[in-house]
Amino acid sequence: MQLTDDIAYLKGVGPSRAKVLASEADIHTLADLLDYLPFRYVDRSVITTVATLREEDTFVVLKGVVANMQTTASGPRRERLTVDFYDGSGTMQLVWFAGTKWVREKLKLGVEYLVMGNPSVFNGQWQISHPEIEPYSYVDEGARHPLMPVYTTTEKMKQNGLGTKSMARLTETLLDNLPSLSENLPADILAHFRLMGRNEALRVIHYPDSREQLDQARTRLKFEELFFLQLDYQYARQQRVTRSEGRIFAHVGDHFNNFYREKIPFPLTGAQKRVIKEMREDMRSGRQMNRLLQGDVGSGKTLVALMSMLLALDNGCQACLMAPTEILATQHYQTFLRMLDGLNIHVELLIGSLKASEKRRIKRQLAEGEIEILIGTHALIENDVVFRDLGLVVIDEQHRFGVEQRSKLWNKSVVPPHILVMTATPIPRTLAMTLYGDLDCSVIDELPPGRHPVRTFHRTEPRRPLLFSFLKKQIDAGRQVYFVYPLVHESEKLDLRDLYAGFDMVTGYFPRPEYQVSIVHGQLTAEEKAFEMDRFKRGITHIMVATTVIEVGVDVPNATVMVIENAERFGLSQLHQLRGRVGRGAEQSYCILMTKDHLSFTSQERIRTMCSTTDGFEIAEADLRLRGPGDIQGLQQSGALDLRVASIVDDEPLVRATRDTVHDLLAADPTLSRYPLLQQHITNSKNKMLWGKIS
Ligand code: ADP
Ligand code: MG
C-alpha cells in the first residue's frame, strides 16, 4: 500500500463510498485519509449520566438505550424525529431535523448506544440535537484505545456508512497496513526539540494511548506544519534577496543633508533614526529593498518615508508615494510642499480628479525626469504613467493595495525600484512572523516626545448632555472636535440619513453662527470634500461630522476630541485608526466611544481594550484573539490561515521556535545541501505553486 493510492481500494471503502469521501471530506487518496485528523477524542472513562448534565457542558458522552421514536412534521418536507434516551439515571431526548428516515431505520430498540453531543435544555427537558450515536460495542472494540477518535462527518457521510466509528475503522485499517511512514524533519532538529517521530505522531494522533502521548503527537505535527510554512516563506525571501538586483544608493547628498540640517525643527526619535539606518543599509546593498514599516499613527512614519525619498533623489532617481484616497494623497502632497519648502525639489500630485490637461503635463514632465517626487492614488499605477528613472516607491497603508497592484509598480523601471510599505495598522507579532517572512519589517515603537496618550472613555446615551457640555468647553478653549458615524447599512442612503440626523443633533447643540459644523461623506465630490476638510483644517469650522472617510491620515493637530457614534459597530483596528486622528498636538486629547446600553461579549471586549490601551500592537493582538486570523484585513489569501493543526493565535512559542530554526538553518546552509529532505520539500512546493498558478 502506498499513500498515493486511491482511497477506493482501501478495505471497507469501494467506489461509491470513495465518491462520498471525495465530495464531502475532500479525501481522495490514502494520504488524505491519514491527514483527516480527529477533532476530538472520547475518553471511555468519562461517560456522564443524564442526571448530572450541566448547562455549561459543551460535549458529553452518555451510555444508554433508545425508545419511543416519534416523527412530527412541522411543514412540508420539514420532519423532526425525537427519540427518548434512558441511561438509568434519567431520560432525555435526541432530536434530528434532517436524515430522519435513515436514523429511524438504523436505531434499534434494546441495543446499548453511546451518544455524544452538546446537551441543551429545551422546554424544560435535556436534549441533544444531531448527536453522534454508535452501538456501545464500539467501545469494546476500541478497548485497546482508551481515547477514541471522533471525526467530522456530514449527514451524507453517515448515511453512507461513514460515521465517526467507520472513519475510525478505516483509519485503523490504514494504519495497520501502512508501512512505516518516512520522516520529513531533519534528525538534528528532531533531537534538539525532542520531537516525536512522524510515523509515531501520525499513528498516535488517530489512536492515542494517553493524553500525554496525544499532546506530544500534536506538538510534533504543529511543529512540522509551522516549520514548512516558515521554510517556504523564508526560502522565497532568500531567493529574492540573493537573486534580485537592486539599485545602489551609495551616497547621501545635498537633498538629504539640507533637509536634515535645516528643515526638521525637532530631533528624530531613536526609533526613527534606527529605521532610517535600516533602510539606508538596504538601499545600498545592491539588493532590492522590500520593507514593511509599522508604526502607530503619529509616530513619524511619513517623515521617515520622506527622508528615504530624498536619498533616492540624491542618487539621481525619482521617487513616488501612493496613498489609498485622494484626501490622503492631497494631504501628503501639502505636507511635502511645506516640509520641502525652499529646497528646490519638484513635487507633484497626480489624482483622478485633475483636469486632463494637467494630467498630461504631469505625465510629460515625469517621463522627462523633471518631476522628482510624485504623490498620488491608484492613478500612479496606470500604464501611461511613465517615469524616467523610478528608484523608490513608498506605499501608505498597504492593506488597501493588493499584491498585484504593488507588483505593477515594480515594472515601471528596468531594475525594480526599492519598495517601502507603511502601515499604521500593526500586524500582530505572530502573524508578522509567519506572513511577512518575505518582507523585512521595521517598527517605529516610540512616539515623539511631549505627546500625551489619548484618554478614552465609554459613554451611553443618558450621558450625552454631559458629553456636549464637555465638548463646549473644549471648543470654547479653541479646540476642534470630530463626530464619526459608521457605515452600516447596505444602502448608502440609509447611512447618509443617520449621518444627517447626527449632523442635525450636533448643530442643535452648537448653533450657528457661533459654532460652525462641517460634514464630509463618501457621496460628496472630491472638491466638496476638499473644501470642507480645508475649512476644518484652517479652524473655520469647529466640528467635523463625518463617516469613516476620515479614517486614514487626516491631520489636524488642533482637534482634540474624537466622538465615535455607535462605536460597537466598528472593529478594533478601525477604532484605533479613528482615535489616531486626535492626540497629534501638544494638548491632551480624548476619544469618546458612544454605544447603546447592551453590548455583546465581543463588543464589550473591544470597548474595554480601547479604553485600557493605546498601544497598537496590543490592540492588534486583542483583535486577533477576538476575531481569529480569518477576519484580519488583507490576510485572507495567506497560507497562515490554512493551518491544519497549529494555530497562529495559540501557538506563538512554536511559531517563534520554527521561525528561528529555519532562519539559522538557512543562514548556515543557504542551499540546504546538508538537508536533502528539505530540498525535496522545496522542489515539491515549487511544483505545487506552479500548478496553483495554472489552474
Ligand atoms: P505618521 O505618518 O506615523 O502618522 P507623521 O510622520 O505624520 O506620523 O508625524 C506626525 C506628526 O509628528 C507630524 O506633525 C510630524 O511633523 C511630527 N513628528 C514626526 N517626527 C517627530 C519627532 N521626532 N519629534 C517631534 N515631532 C515629530
Ligand atoms: Mg501619517
XYZ file of C-alpha atoms and ligand atoms in Angstrom:
723
model
C 0.000 0.000 0.000
C 1.169 3.472 -0.858
C -0.025 6.804 0.422
C -0.763 7.973 -3.092
C -3.151 5.054 -3.697
C -6.778 5.818 -4.455
C -8.952 5.686 -1.342
C -11.419 3.399 -3.163
C -9.003 0.493 -2.809
C -8.856 0.616 0.960
C -10.675 -2.317 2.514
C -14.152 -1.123 3.535
C -14.381 1.766 1.066
C -15.151 0.821 -2.534
C -16.200 3.098 -5.386
C -19.462 4.551 -4.044
C -18.133 5.480 -0.609
C -15.000 6.799 -2.275
C -17.224 9.247 -4.128
C -18.825 10.385 -0.887
C -15.428 10.761 0.815
C -14.209 12.849 -2.096
C -17.197 15.159 -2.274
C -17.873 15.514 1.448
C -14.425 15.430 3.016
C -12.023 16.046 0.150
C -10.457 12.637 0.756
C -9.147 11.121 -2.465
C -6.075 9.162 -1.507
C -4.794 7.221 1.474
C -2.659 10.199 2.376
C -5.788 12.367 2.561
C -7.362 9.941 4.991
C -4.250 9.937 7.121
C -4.441 13.738 7.167
C -8.099 13.713 8.159
C -7.481 14.280 11.825
C -9.875 13.661 14.698
C -11.223 16.910 16.110
C -11.885 15.347 19.491
C -11.313 12.162 21.479
C -13.812 10.318 23.591
C -12.418 9.163 26.846
C -14.232 5.984 27.814
C -13.502 6.687 31.408
C -15.652 9.828 31.439
C -19.100 8.660 30.449
C -21.597 11.059 32.037
C -25.145 10.442 33.140
C -28.311 12.328 32.253
C -28.836 13.136 35.933
C -25.545 15.001 36.165
C -25.706 17.077 32.963
C -24.906 20.743 33.402
C -25.799 23.781 31.269
C -22.155 24.600 30.680
C -21.300 21.196 29.211
C -20.457 21.539 25.566
C -19.708 17.920 24.831
C -20.765 14.820 26.718
C -20.703 11.078 26.283
C -23.651 9.052 27.554
C -24.430 5.342 27.519
C -27.998 4.003 27.335
C -30.889 2.694 25.259
C -33.448 4.339 22.975
C -37.234 4.094 22.883
C -40.340 5.815 21.635
C -39.332 7.210 18.261
C -41.671 9.925 17.037
C -41.765 11.789 13.805
C -43.576 15.087 13.665
C -43.981 17.204 10.580
C -43.537 20.911 11.100
C -44.239 21.684 7.441
C -43.860 20.059 4.072
C -40.539 18.227 3.992
C -39.725 19.561 7.446
C -39.671 16.412 9.505
C -38.492 16.221 13.036
C -37.557 12.978 14.718
C -37.472 12.728 18.501
C -36.208 9.679 20.347
C -36.244 9.082 24.081
C -32.955 8.067 25.577
C -32.611 6.348 29.005
C -29.448 5.683 30.909
C -30.717 4.513 34.285
C -30.199 7.935 35.858
C -32.792 9.763 33.790
C -34.365 10.413 30.396
C -33.572 12.881 27.695
C -34.442 13.447 24.053
C -32.385 13.008 20.938
C -33.583 15.143 18.041
C -32.964 15.090 14.301
C -34.181 17.610 11.752
C -32.560 16.011 8.730
C -31.891 12.475 7.592
C -34.686 11.295 9.879
C -35.711 8.353 7.744
C -32.254 6.910 7.829
C -31.858 7.374 11.581
C -35.241 5.734 12.177
C -34.232 2.698 10.201
C -30.848 2.409 11.839
C -31.730 2.766 15.518
C -32.768 -0.447 17.271
C -34.656 -0.773 20.494
C -32.885 -2.630 23.241
C -29.399 -2.008 21.875
C -26.987 -0.171 24.129
C -25.742 3.016 22.486
C -23.040 5.505 23.094
C -24.398 9.014 22.492
C -22.163 12.043 22.070
C -23.012 15.687 21.574
C -23.767 19.077 23.025
C -26.624 18.936 25.563
C -29.105 21.768 25.973
C -32.370 22.331 27.796
C -35.456 22.700 25.616
C -38.946 23.071 27.065
C -37.622 22.047 30.441
C -36.045 18.867 29.183
C -32.500 17.878 28.298
C -31.912 17.195 24.640
C -29.124 16.708 22.146
C -29.788 17.517 18.539
C -27.968 15.563 15.869
C -25.866 13.533 18.284
C -23.167 11.126 17.254
C -24.623 7.768 18.092
C -22.897 4.398 17.920
C -23.674 0.960 19.310
C -21.789 0.604 22.584
C -19.860 -2.318 21.153
C -17.635 0.294 19.529
C -16.220 0.929 22.933
C -15.351 -2.729 23.372
C -13.738 -2.848 20.004
C -11.875 0.258 20.968
C -10.783 -1.260 24.247
C -7.188 -1.216 23.186
C -7.583 2.549 22.670
C -8.760 4.378 25.751
C -9.208 7.573 23.747
C -11.438 7.009 20.755
C -11.102 9.425 17.849
C -14.104 11.461 16.751
C -14.012 12.678 13.157
C -16.001 15.390 11.457
C -18.715 13.661 9.476
C -21.619 15.032 7.485
C -25.154 13.643 7.312
C -24.378 12.320 3.886
C -21.306 10.507 5.141
C -23.296 8.958 7.979
C -25.971 7.777 5.573
C -23.300 6.049 3.536
C -21.849 4.160 6.450
C -19.132 6.725 7.057
C -19.969 7.875 10.578
C -17.235 8.538 13.060
C -16.973 4.900 14.011
C -16.494 3.827 10.408
C -13.991 6.569 9.819
C -12.055 5.366 12.840
C -12.152 1.824 11.474
C -10.900 2.948 8.081
C -8.060 4.837 9.670
C -7.205 1.847 11.780
C -7.158 -0.440 8.737
C -4.961 2.074 7.010
C -2.524 2.378 9.901
C -2.351 -1.415 10.332
C -1.435 -1.942 6.711
C 0.715 1.025 6.023
C 4.459 0.538 6.106
C 6.340 2.846 8.441
C 5.899 6.479 7.382
C 9.037 8.280 6.405
C 10.386 11.160 8.463
C 10.385 14.627 6.890
C 12.188 16.674 9.530
C 15.983 16.632 9.840
C 17.337 14.399 12.602
C 19.209 17.184 14.399
C 16.027 19.244 14.694
C 14.050 16.277 15.976
C 16.691 15.634 18.570
C 17.056 19.249 19.587
C 13.352 19.789 20.202
C 12.796 16.202 21.416
C 10.030 15.771 18.887
C 8.134 12.569 18.339
C 8.896 10.881 15.029
C 6.472 11.429 12.177
C 5.432 7.792 11.903
C 4.567 7.604 15.563
C 2.905 11.010 15.649
C 0.518 10.259 12.799
C -0.472 6.971 14.389
C -0.851 8.474 17.820
C -2.919 11.418 16.615
C -5.557 8.963 15.403
C -5.244 6.462 18.241
C -3.556 7.921 21.301
C -2.892 5.795 24.388
C -2.912 8.727 26.736
C -3.393 12.483 26.864
C 0.341 12.995 27.315
C 1.136 10.974 24.255
C -1.525 12.850 22.321
C -0.020 16.184 23.337
C 3.383 15.087 22.125
C 1.966 13.969 18.805
C 0.121 17.257 18.407
C 3.188 19.288 19.195
C 5.165 17.333 16.661
C 2.586 17.854 13.915
C 2.188 21.534 14.729
C 5.923 21.967 14.633
C 6.102 20.233 11.285
C 3.346 22.383 9.841
C 4.797 25.683 11.037
C 8.315 24.628 10.126
C 7.441 24.034 6.489
C 5.397 27.226 6.307
C 8.440 29.110 7.552
C 10.705 27.260 5.187
C 8.546 28.208 2.205
C 8.410 31.883 3.160
C 11.987 32.264 4.233
C 13.402 30.342 1.314
C 11.384 32.502 -1.080
C 12.729 35.579 0.598
C 16.280 34.326 0.462
C 15.833 33.724 -3.238
C 14.529 37.225 -3.764
C 17.334 38.693 -1.754
C 20.113 36.801 -3.477
C 18.730 36.852 -6.979
C 17.040 40.187 -7.408
C 19.140 43.075 -8.421
C 18.596 46.401 -6.688
C 19.691 49.937 -7.354
C 22.577 51.036 -5.266
C 22.026 54.288 -3.417
C 25.611 54.710 -2.391
C 25.774 58.259 -1.187
C 23.997 60.727 0.982
C 23.803 64.040 -0.829
C 22.566 67.603 -0.519
C 18.875 66.888 -0.566
C 19.038 64.599 2.420
C 21.606 66.626 4.305
C 19.993 70.017 3.774
C 16.659 68.686 4.822
C 18.094 67.001 7.870
C 20.060 70.038 8.958
C 17.694 72.843 8.093
C 14.174 71.590 7.795
C 13.459 69.398 10.778
C 12.602 71.548 13.756
C 12.937 68.679 16.227
C 15.361 65.828 16.891
C 14.407 62.492 15.370
C 13.311 59.843 17.817
C 15.614 56.906 18.408
C 13.221 54.653 16.539
C 13.142 56.970 13.530
C 16.925 57.049 13.395
C 17.120 53.282 13.619
C 14.647 52.790 10.796
C 16.399 55.281 8.546
C 19.619 53.403 9.150
C 17.971 50.087 8.333
C 16.669 51.498 5.081
C 19.960 53.061 4.110
C 21.653 49.736 4.551
C 19.024 48.026 2.415
C 19.269 50.571 -0.321
C 23.000 50.453 -0.738
C 23.301 46.682 -0.531
C 22.739 46.016 -4.232
C 19.561 44.114 -3.423
C 16.039 45.331 -3.831
C 14.553 46.667 -0.620
C 11.136 45.308 0.237
C 10.400 46.719 3.627
C 7.316 46.989 5.768
C 7.303 49.964 8.113
C 4.917 49.648 11.016
C 4.221 52.362 13.498
C 1.254 53.864 15.234
C -0.412 56.919 13.790
C 1.654 59.951 14.606
C 4.843 58.008 15.247
C 6.563 59.824 12.417
C 6.486 57.342 9.547
C 5.766 59.959 6.914
C 8.849 61.895 7.863
C 10.974 58.765 7.624
C 9.466 57.989 4.230
C 10.201 61.480 3.002
C 13.825 61.168 4.060
C 14.220 57.873 2.244
C 12.812 59.545 -0.865
C 15.416 62.281 -0.580
C 18.082 59.580 -0.582
C 16.682 58.307 -3.871
C 16.852 61.829 -5.297
C 20.412 62.215 -4.107
C 21.268 59.156 -6.144
C 19.747 60.503 -9.334
C 16.393 58.732 -9.158
C 12.762 59.719 -8.897
C 10.524 58.615 -6.053
C 6.793 58.260 -5.661
C 4.299 57.868 -2.849
C 0.992 56.105 -3.310
C -1.900 56.667 -0.911
C -5.271 54.940 -0.742
C -7.528 58.001 -1.039
C -7.445 61.387 -2.729
C -7.832 63.132 0.617
C -4.792 61.387 1.965
C -2.730 61.875 -1.175
C -3.591 65.563 -1.190
C -2.654 65.865 2.434
C 0.702 64.159 1.904
C 1.293 66.494 -1.012
C 0.649 69.557 1.142
C 2.855 68.208 3.912
C 5.657 67.549 1.436
C 5.364 71.022 -0.112
C 5.558 72.558 3.341
C 8.463 70.461 4.540
C 10.472 70.768 1.347
C 9.855 74.483 1.003
C 12.948 76.275 -0.251
C 14.860 73.118 -1.141
C 14.114 73.396 -4.841
C 12.604 69.958 -5.263
C 9.892 69.431 -7.824
C 6.912 67.660 -6.227
C 3.604 66.986 -7.987
C 0.263 65.456 -7.144
C -1.448 63.077 -9.556
C -5.030 62.166 -8.720
C -8.033 61.150 -10.788
C -9.890 64.407 -10.355
C -7.233 66.560 -12.038
C -8.034 68.172 -15.357
C -6.941 66.131 -18.364
C -4.503 68.836 -19.464
C -2.874 68.855 -16.012
C -2.517 65.092 -16.071
C -0.891 65.287 -19.493
C 1.566 67.886 -18.296
C 2.483 65.858 -15.225
C 2.990 62.689 -17.229
C 5.179 64.516 -19.711
C 7.328 66.108 -17.038
C 7.555 62.803 -15.246
C 8.831 60.989 -18.318
C 11.357 63.749 -18.906
C 12.565 63.440 -15.346
C 11.613 66.991 -14.463
C 9.343 65.889 -11.632
C 11.365 64.371 -8.821
C 8.696 63.306 -6.370
C 5.231 62.227 -7.439
C 2.416 61.723 -4.960
C -0.907 60.183 -5.852
C -3.522 57.497 -5.652
C -4.074 54.420 -7.788
C -3.713 56.791 -10.708
C 0.026 56.217 -10.329
C -0.142 52.616 -11.457
C -1.871 53.269 -14.738
C 0.164 52.131 -17.688
C 0.593 55.540 -19.235
C 2.334 56.873 -16.142
C 5.968 56.541 -17.130
C 8.908 57.590 -15.012
C 12.286 58.480 -16.388
C 14.001 56.575 -13.619
C 11.963 55.425 -10.648
C 14.143 54.398 -7.719
C 11.840 54.202 -4.721
C 8.161 53.569 -4.192
C 6.507 54.340 -0.888
C 3.074 52.834 -0.310
C 0.955 54.166 2.511
C -1.457 51.801 4.296
C -0.654 48.617 2.487
C -3.780 46.698 3.403
C -5.702 48.577 0.826
C -3.441 47.636 -2.022
C -3.254 44.120 -3.347
C -0.029 42.340 -4.107
C -0.849 42.622 -7.783
C -1.123 46.388 -7.654
C 2.187 46.524 -5.894
C 3.888 44.399 -8.489
C 2.640 46.712 -11.246
C 4.850 49.362 -9.749
C 7.861 47.130 -9.960
C 7.595 47.061 -13.679
C 7.841 50.784 -14.023
C 11.579 50.570 -14.064
C 14.145 48.182 -15.571
C 15.806 47.448 -12.283
C 12.905 47.158 -9.835
C 12.575 50.147 -7.509
C 13.027 49.792 -3.783
C 9.705 49.399 -2.006
C 8.704 50.804 1.354
C 5.263 49.920 2.644
C 3.956 51.958 5.569
C 1.142 50.843 7.789
C -0.419 52.218 10.932
C -2.403 49.034 11.413
C 0.032 46.957 13.361
C 0.170 43.319 12.482
C 0.234 41.006 15.474
C 3.710 39.642 16.046
C 2.821 36.021 15.383
C 1.203 36.911 12.110
C 4.024 39.157 11.054
C 6.441 36.337 11.806
C 4.631 33.942 9.543
C 3.226 36.189 6.864
C 5.994 38.584 6.285
C 8.670 36.003 6.007
C 9.173 37.626 2.607
C 9.213 41.251 3.747
C 11.703 42.915 6.032
C 9.983 44.644 8.920
C 10.851 47.865 10.660
C 8.917 49.141 13.603
C 8.695 52.670 14.975
C 7.806 51.853 18.530
C 8.312 55.252 20.069
C 6.184 58.380 19.847
C 7.783 61.813 19.502
C 8.313 63.365 22.929
C 5.665 65.548 24.516
C 2.693 63.546 23.293
C 0.025 62.677 25.800
C -1.662 59.370 25.134
C -5.293 59.905 24.134
C -7.670 59.291 27.032
C -10.558 57.077 26.045
C -13.993 56.792 27.646
C -17.057 54.702 27.070
C -20.419 56.506 27.326
C -24.042 55.685 26.658
C -26.999 57.879 25.677
C -28.046 59.123 29.155
C -24.725 60.932 29.493
C -24.914 62.730 26.168
C -25.774 66.112 27.789
C -22.591 65.864 29.854
C -20.633 64.968 26.746
C -21.942 68.039 24.949
C -21.060 70.378 27.760
C -17.569 68.879 27.804
C -17.297 69.476 24.066
C -18.464 73.034 24.526
C -15.628 73.657 26.973
C -13.094 72.197 24.556
C -14.380 74.271 21.659
C -14.529 77.423 23.752
C -10.894 76.758 24.645
C -10.122 76.829 20.933
C -10.058 73.090 20.206
C -11.870 71.170 17.464
C -13.988 68.034 17.528
C -14.765 65.061 15.279
C -18.009 63.087 15.240
C -17.753 59.838 13.317
C -20.610 57.646 12.160
C -20.161 54.094 10.937
C -21.159 52.866 7.534
C -23.500 50.078 8.483
C -26.317 49.771 6.041
C -26.364 48.019 2.747
C -27.616 51.212 1.225
C -25.652 54.408 1.331
C -28.899 56.345 1.509
C -29.677 54.935 4.944
C -26.151 55.625 6.152
C -26.463 59.184 4.964
C -29.753 59.551 6.778
C -28.038 58.521 10.040
C -25.215 60.890 9.341
C -27.511 63.824 8.668
C -29.583 63.004 11.742
C -26.326 63.237 13.692
C -25.468 66.473 11.956
C -28.853 67.936 12.959
C -28.360 66.869 16.557
C -24.906 68.423 16.686
C -25.995 71.694 15.071
C -28.906 71.735 17.539
C -26.453 71.903 20.438
C -23.946 74.007 18.599
C -25.959 76.587 16.653
C -24.658 78.937 14.014
C -23.241 81.491 13.769
C -21.314 80.973 16.994
C -20.372 77.433 16.019
C -19.567 76.117 12.560
C -20.040 72.474 11.656
C -18.626 70.646 8.601
C -19.955 67.453 7.160
C -17.998 65.023 4.994
C -19.029 61.719 3.471
C -18.331 59.460 0.529
C -21.104 60.875 -1.666
C -19.531 64.301 -1.928
C -17.353 65.134 -4.895
C -13.610 65.359 -4.343
C -13.866 69.153 -4.496
C -16.643 69.344 -1.945
C -14.706 67.058 0.389
C -11.513 69.035 -0.042
C -13.420 72.258 0.610
C -14.869 71.013 3.896
C -11.616 69.403 5.013
C -9.804 72.601 4.308
C -12.256 74.672 6.343
C -11.813 72.326 9.267
C -8.077 72.278 8.910
C -7.913 76.053 8.967
C -10.093 76.177 12.050
C -13.012 77.889 10.340
C -15.293 75.047 11.392
C -15.221 73.733 14.942
C -16.825 70.377 14.429
C -16.434 67.808 11.705
C -19.266 65.308 11.326
C -18.103 62.507 9.069
C -18.285 58.910 8.031
C -15.151 56.819 8.103
C -13.739 58.688 5.113
C -11.601 60.449 7.696
C -10.231 57.166 8.982
C -6.868 57.419 7.371
C -4.347 60.144 7.629
C -6.307 63.324 8.225
C -4.004 65.560 10.195
C -5.436 68.409 12.246
C -3.310 68.768 15.403
C -5.780 71.219 16.928
C -8.547 68.594 17.000
C -8.610 67.120 20.492
C -11.832 65.151 20.742
C -12.971 62.199 18.670
C -16.542 61.117 19.340
C -17.314 57.756 17.756
C -21.039 57.105 17.476
C -22.334 53.521 17.531
C -18.822 52.510 18.440
C -19.936 48.910 18.975
C -20.284 48.640 15.223
C -16.640 49.275 14.480
C -13.860 46.725 14.521
C -10.926 47.242 16.847
C -8.419 48.242 14.233
C -10.843 50.768 12.796
C -11.479 52.266 16.220
C -7.759 52.509 16.708
C -7.306 54.214 13.351
C -10.045 56.703 14.110
C -8.636 57.504 17.513
C -5.321 58.225 15.841
C -6.876 61.359 14.313
C -6.577 63.076 17.685
C -3.639 63.360 20.051
C -1.497 64.874 17.304
C -0.773 68.164 19.010
C 0.503 69.278 22.385
C -2.923 69.358 24.092
C -4.455 66.450 25.970
C -6.854 64.628 23.627
C -9.918 62.481 24.226
C -11.770 59.725 22.472
C -15.388 59.085 23.453
C -16.954 55.792 22.442
C -20.733 56.162 22.341
C -22.660 52.894 22.361
C -26.085 51.544 23.092
C -26.706 50.030 26.535
C -26.456 46.334 25.974
C -23.423 45.042 24.212
C -22.428 41.611 23.006
C -19.441 39.975 24.647
C -17.063 40.811 21.819
C -18.266 44.412 21.590
C -17.653 44.779 25.314
C -14.170 43.359 24.913
C -13.404 45.724 22.048
C -14.575 48.760 24.004
C -12.702 47.593 27.090
C -9.494 47.137 25.096
C -9.823 50.608 23.592
C -10.318 52.210 26.990
C -7.380 50.403 28.535
C -4.602 50.800 25.986
C -3.347 52.984 23.143
C -0.662 50.516 22.073
C -1.414 49.475 18.510
C 0.275 46.106 18.882
C -1.704 45.224 21.965
C -4.852 46.199 20.105
C -3.898 44.113 17.106
C -3.290 41.096 19.333
C -6.662 41.560 21.006
C -8.278 41.858 17.606
C -6.685 38.625 16.509
C -7.899 36.861 19.653
C -11.426 38.187 19.295
C -11.879 37.638 15.605
C -9.404 34.994 14.593
C -6.973 35.494 11.745
C -9.591 34.881 9.049
C -11.092 38.302 9.511
C -7.968 40.339 9.643
C -7.999 42.600 6.656
C -5.686 41.675 3.842
C -4.641 38.301 5.185
C -7.296 36.184 3.553
C -5.179 34.600 0.875
C -2.279 33.789 3.090
C -1.226 30.263 3.945
C -1.200 31.101 7.632
C -4.947 30.642 7.607
C -4.987 27.156 6.162
C -3.208 25.622 9.104
C -4.484 22.177 9.958
C -3.116 21.536 13.424
C -1.315 24.640 14.545
C -2.955 27.935 15.419
C -1.441 31.331 14.828
C -3.257 32.608 17.878
C -2.421 29.887 20.393
C 0.923 28.569 19.275
C 3.103 31.621 19.413
C 6.048 29.810 21.070
C 6.118 27.256 18.272
C 5.819 29.951 15.611
C 8.818 31.638 17.174
C 10.813 28.419 17.516
C 10.234 27.340 13.932
C 10.976 30.783 12.586
C 14.311 30.947 14.391
C 15.206 27.375 13.497
C 14.575 27.934 9.810
C 16.408 31.219 9.931
C 19.538 29.668 11.471
C 19.374 26.732 9.175
C 19.223 28.864 6.016
C 21.939 31.148 7.322
C 24.296 28.232 7.896
C 23.365 26.332 4.762
C 21.635 28.546 2.166
C 21.304 25.818 -0.439
C 20.188 23.222 2.121
C 22.944 20.973 0.845
C 23.045 19.074 4.107
C 19.292 18.605 4.141
C 18.121 16.559 1.171
C 14.729 16.129 2.815
C 14.166 19.854 2.887
C 15.464 20.301 -0.634
C 12.905 17.738 -1.665
C 10.185 19.726 0.045
C 11.210 22.937 -1.712
C 11.122 21.195 -5.079
C 7.692 19.798 -4.334
C 6.218 23.055 -3.144
C 7.600 24.835 -6.189
C 5.657 22.401 -8.319
C 2.578 22.973 -6.230
C 2.830 26.723 -6.615
C 3.212 26.292 -10.342
C 0.078 24.246 -10.512
C -1.698 26.782 -8.371
C -0.895 29.438 -10.927
C -2.027 27.378 -13.885
C -5.400 26.357 -12.563
P 2.706 59.028 10.885
O 2.943 59.115 9.406
O 3.429 57.902 11.527
O 1.258 59.074 11.252
P 3.814 61.642 10.806
O 5.099 61.447 10.108
O 2.659 62.159 10.014
O 3.355 60.297 11.529
O 4.087 62.533 12.075
C 3.048 63.027 12.885
C 3.420 64.402 13.402
O 4.539 64.320 14.268
C 3.799 65.348 12.293
O 3.236 66.595 12.578
C 5.315 65.366 12.360
O 5.841 66.602 11.914
C 5.596 65.166 13.831
N 6.851 64.480 14.103
C 7.418 63.491 13.386
N 8.595 63.102 13.952
C 8.764 63.856 15.053
C 9.802 63.945 16.059
N 10.881 63.149 16.036
N 9.653 64.858 17.050
C 8.551 65.654 17.081
N 7.557 65.639 16.172
C 7.651 64.736 15.158
Mg 0.713 59.551 8.564
